[in-house]
Amino acid sequence: MTKRVKIDQLGGEVGERVTIEGWLYNKRSSGKLHFLELRDGSGICQCVVFKGDVSAEIFAKADHLSQETSLRVSGVVREHAKLKGTFEVGVTELEVLATPMREFPISPKEHGTDFLMDNRHLWLRSKRQHAILRVRAEIIAAVRDYFDGNGFTLVDAPIFTPNACEGTSNLFETDYHGDAAYLTQSGQLYMEAAAAAVGKAYCFGPTFRAEKSKTRRHLAEFWMVEPEVAFMDLEGDMELAEDFLVSVVARVLDKRRKELESIERDTSKLELIKKPFPRITYAQAIETLQKAGHDAKHGDDFGGDEETVISNGFDRPVIVHRYPMDLKAFYFKKDPTDPRLALNMDVLAPEGYGEVIGGGQREDDLATLEAAITHHKLPMEAFEWYLDLRRYGSFPHAGFGLGIERTVAWLCGLPHVRETIPFPRMLNRLHP
Amino acid sequence: MTKRVKIDQLGGEVGERVTIEGWLYNKRSSGKLHFLELRDGSGICQCVVFKGDVSAEIFAKADHLSQETSLRVSGVVREHAKLKGTFEVGVTELEVLATPMREFPISPKEHGTDFLMDNRHLWLRSKRQHAILRVRAEIIAAVRDYFDGNGFTLVDAPIFTPNACEGTSNLFETDYHGDAAYLTQSGQLYMEAAAAAVGKAYCFGPTFRAEKSKTRRHLAEFWMVEPEVAFMDLEGDMELAEDFLVSVVARVLDKRRKELESIERDTSKLELIKKPFPRITYAQAIETLQKAGHDAKHGDDFGGDEETVISNGFDRPVIVHRYPMDLKAFYFKKDPTDPRLALNMDVLAPEGYGEVIGGGQREDDLATLEAAITHHKLPMEAFEWYLDLRRYGSFPHAGFGLGIERTVAWLCGLPHVRETIPFPRMLNRLHP
C-alpha cells in the first residue's frame, strides 16, 4: 500500500502517490470523469476518477457510490487547476470498505430540528457541525492555555456534592450508597478552598441544572470554567474576566477563522472584542432599560430580553456590576459603600448573546457569612467546611464562571445552544 | 503600596521593594530575628524580620503569629546568603489580614487518614498536596496537548446517558424529568460516532462507577481520557497508546521534576519509560502467572495482584493483548485468526501500579455486533444509534481509555488513589 495520509496533509504530498481513507461526501459525474468528494475528518478533497486511468470495473464502481460509503482511494496528489492551495487526487485505485445499507438520512436539504437531534450521531458528520465542534474545541483549549499560562493551577471540583445548598428544585439527585448526593451546579465553593491552597485555582468540567425551562440558552448538562483568586477584589476580577475573554476571542479568530467563515459568522463583529470593556452599574443598567421603554425597576433581575437591550448600546462585552444583594447568592461580599449591593459582576456578550460570565468578590468575614446563611435559611451544618476557609486565615478573594456553550453560541453566531455541544441534554432530550 | 508580586517571581525582583500576600506556613525566632515562612500558593519564601528594621510593634506582632495567619508583608528582596537561587524578603512592613480563630488542625505531625480526608479542604494547603495537585494538572495538560497536537478533535461525551447498557448494578441513576438517566461510565460509544465525523476524536471528563468495592484503586468519580480513531486497527492502537504514554511521562519529568522530588518519587524509575513497550498476549500472561506459582488458568481475569506479577518482569509498561472474548465487553472485534479472542489490549504500569489503559479495536460488522448484543442479553433498541455507525459506511476503528487518577498514583508513587484527586469520592466518602 502507498503512504496513508490525511486530507489536511495533501499540500505536502504534491506529485506523490498516496492512500486516503474516508467517506463519500458528494459526487458528480461528467462523461469520462467522476468527481468524488471524500471526507476523512481532517478535511474534504476531490478525488478525480478518469476513465483512462482506471480499470473499467473501478470506473463503473465509482459511478454507483452512495453518500457515506467508506472508501480507500489511492492516487497521485496534484494542485487543483484553477483553485490555488486546493489539492486533489487523481485516482488509480479505489476500494469500497462498506456500502451504506440504507440511504444516509441527512442530506443537504432542510430537515426538522427534532429529526436532526434524533440523528445527532450522524448529523455530526456535516461540514457545519465539524466547524462548530472545532470552534468549541479551540475555545476549550484557549481557556485552559490562558489559565495554565497565567499561574493558575487546575483543581478539579467534585461532581457529586453532599448537600443541596440552595434548595433541591434545580438539582439532579442520585442515591450514593444509601445517601442522597446531588450533581454539582458550580465548583465555586471548592475553588475557594483551592485558592487558599494554590493562590490561583480553576476548575473545568460539566455542571448540571434540572430546570424545567425550555429556552434557547439552557442545557441540563453544560461545561463551565471557574477561576478563583486569593487576594483579588472585584476590580481585579473584572480585569481578569476582560483579559481572559479578549484572549479567548483572539485565539479563536487566529486559529479557526476558516471554520467561522464556513458557518457564515460575521467575524468583523468579533474583531471588535478588545479591552477595555465598558462597565456600568446595575443602577445604570436599570436606567438604560427604562430609557428604552422597558417597565424595569430597581430590584428586578434581568432575563435574556433585558440583557439584549442593555448590551445593545455596545459593540463589545459590557460588564454590569453591583446588583442588589437580594438578587444574588449568599456568598457575595457586600459593597462596603452600600451594603444593599453585592460586589458582583456579570459580563454580557454583544449582539444579544447575553450573560457569558458571572462572578464577583466573596464574603470573607465569618460572622457576616454566617448571618447570610441564616438569612437565606440554608443549613449551616452543610457549610461548616466552607466556613473553615474564614476561620483559618481568611483572605479577600474573587472569581467567576464562564459557560462554554454560551461562549460557543456567541462566537459561532448560533441562535440556540443545542448545536454548541456534541450531545446536548435538554428538558426533552436525553438521546442519543 | 509597593509592587505586589508572587513568591515564584522573587528571583526577578532582587534589590526591589515588593509586597507579598499569603499565609504563615512556619516560624522560628532567634533573638533579634523572626524567620517567617510565608506561602502564597506559588511557593514558599522566608521573610526575615530584623528588630533593627521595623517598629517595636511590628517586631512584637511577628512573634505572635500562628500557622495560617493571612499576612501582607513588604520589604526588599535578596538572595539567601548561603542558598544560591533561593530568595528571601527583608521585612519592613507587616500587616495581619486575619488571625486564625482556632489552631490550624493540620500540623506536620502524623494524622489519621479519616481526619485528613474530613479536612481535605484544609489538607490541600500542605506542600505534599500542592506537589500532587501540580503533577495532576501537568498530566492533564500533557494529555490534552498530545491529542490537540496530533490531529485529534476534542468531542465531549455526554454525562447523562439514556440506557443502562451493561446492567444497572454499577451505575448511578437519577430522575431526568421523569425518565431514568444514568451517569456515564465511559464516553467510548459516543467517541465512535465522533470518529466517524472527525476521524480522530477524544473526550476528557469525569466518569462514574457505583461499585461497592473499597480498594486502593477505585473511586466513585474519576476522570478519563478516551481517544478513538477511524481506520486504525489494534496494532495502531497499541502504537498510539505507547507514544502517548511516553509523551505524558516525559512532559511530567520535564516540567514537574521538583514536585516529584519533593514527594520523594524515585524519578529514575520514570526515566525508563521509553518506546518500545514489551507486548505479550493474554496466553503468555497466564503462563507468566503459572511460572510464578499462581493458580491461574486460561479464562481468568486479572486483579491487582495478578497485574503486579505480570508487570514485575518489566521496567516499563507492558501491553497485554488478545484476552478471551468472554472476559470483554460486547463491542470488541474478534481476532480473525482465533474468534475466541478479542482484539483488545491493556497497558499495565510498572512497579505494581497495574492497568492504566484499556482499549482495542471495535467490531465494525453489523451482524456480528447484533449477535454480540443478543449474546450478552443487552437491549438491542438502546443500541440502534450505535448500530447506525455500522449501517452508514462502517469503518475499522480503535481507541482506548486512560484513567487520570491511576496515572497520577503511578507517576507520583502513591499507594492509594485517594490523594490523586482534589476532592475524592469513594464508597464512604462524599464530603467535603
JSON list of C-alpha atoms in Angstrom, two decimals, chain A residues 11 14 44 72 128 176 179 181 187-188 190 221 239 291-292 315 363 383 409:
[
{"chain": "A", "resi": 11, "resn": "GLY", "atom": "CA", "xyz": [-0.41, 20.08, 0.36]},
{"chain": "A", "resi": 14, "resn": "VAL", "atom": "CA", "xyz": [2.06, 17.06, -4.41]},
{"chain": "A", "resi": 44, "resn": "ILE", "atom": "CA", "xyz": [-12.67, 17.19, 2.27]},
{"chain": "A", "resi": 72, "resn": "ARG", "atom": "CA", "xyz": [-9.90, 3.60, 0.41]},
{"chain": "A", "resi": 128, "resn": "ARG", "atom": "CA", "xyz": [-21.37, 22.82, 9.63]},
{"chain": "A", "resi": 176, "resn": "TYR", "atom": "CA", "xyz": [-24.98, 7.44, 46.71]},
{"chain": "A", "resi": 179, "resn": "ASP", "atom": "CA", "xyz": [-27.07, 8.75, 51.00]},
{"chain": "A", "resi": 181, "resn": "ALA", "atom": "CA", "xyz": [-25.94, 13.08, 46.51]},
{"chain": "A", "resi": 187, "resn": "GLY", "atom": "CA", "xyz": [-17.43, 24.23, 41.63]},
{"chain": "A", "resi": 188, "resn": "GLN", "atom": "CA", "xyz": [-17.05, 27.68, 43.16]},
{"chain": "A", "resi": 190, "resn": "TYR", "atom": "CA", "xyz": [-14.48, 24.15, 46.26]},
{"chain": "A", "resi": 221, "resn": "GLU", "atom": "CA", "xyz": [-25.67, 19.48, 31.25]},
{"chain": "A", "resi": 239, "resn": "GLU", "atom": "CA", "xyz": [-9.83, 42.96, 34.82]},
{"chain": "A", "resi": 291, "resn": "LYS", "atom": "CA", "xyz": [-34.96, 54.85, 28.68]},
{"chain": "A", "resi": 292, "resn": "ALA", "atom": "CA", "xyz": [-35.60, 52.07, 26.15]},
{"chain": "A", "resi": 315, "resn": "ASP", "atom": "CA", "xyz": [-20.03, 46.71, 20.27]},
{"chain": "A", "resi": 363, "resn": "GLU", "atom": "CA", "xyz": [-17.65, 37.37, 51.66]},
{"chain": "A", "resi": 383, "resn": "PHE", "atom": "CA", "xyz": [-21.32, 24.90, 55.18]},
{"chain": "A", "resi": 409, "resn": "ALA", "atom": "CA", "xyz": [-23.10, 30.16, 20.65]}
]
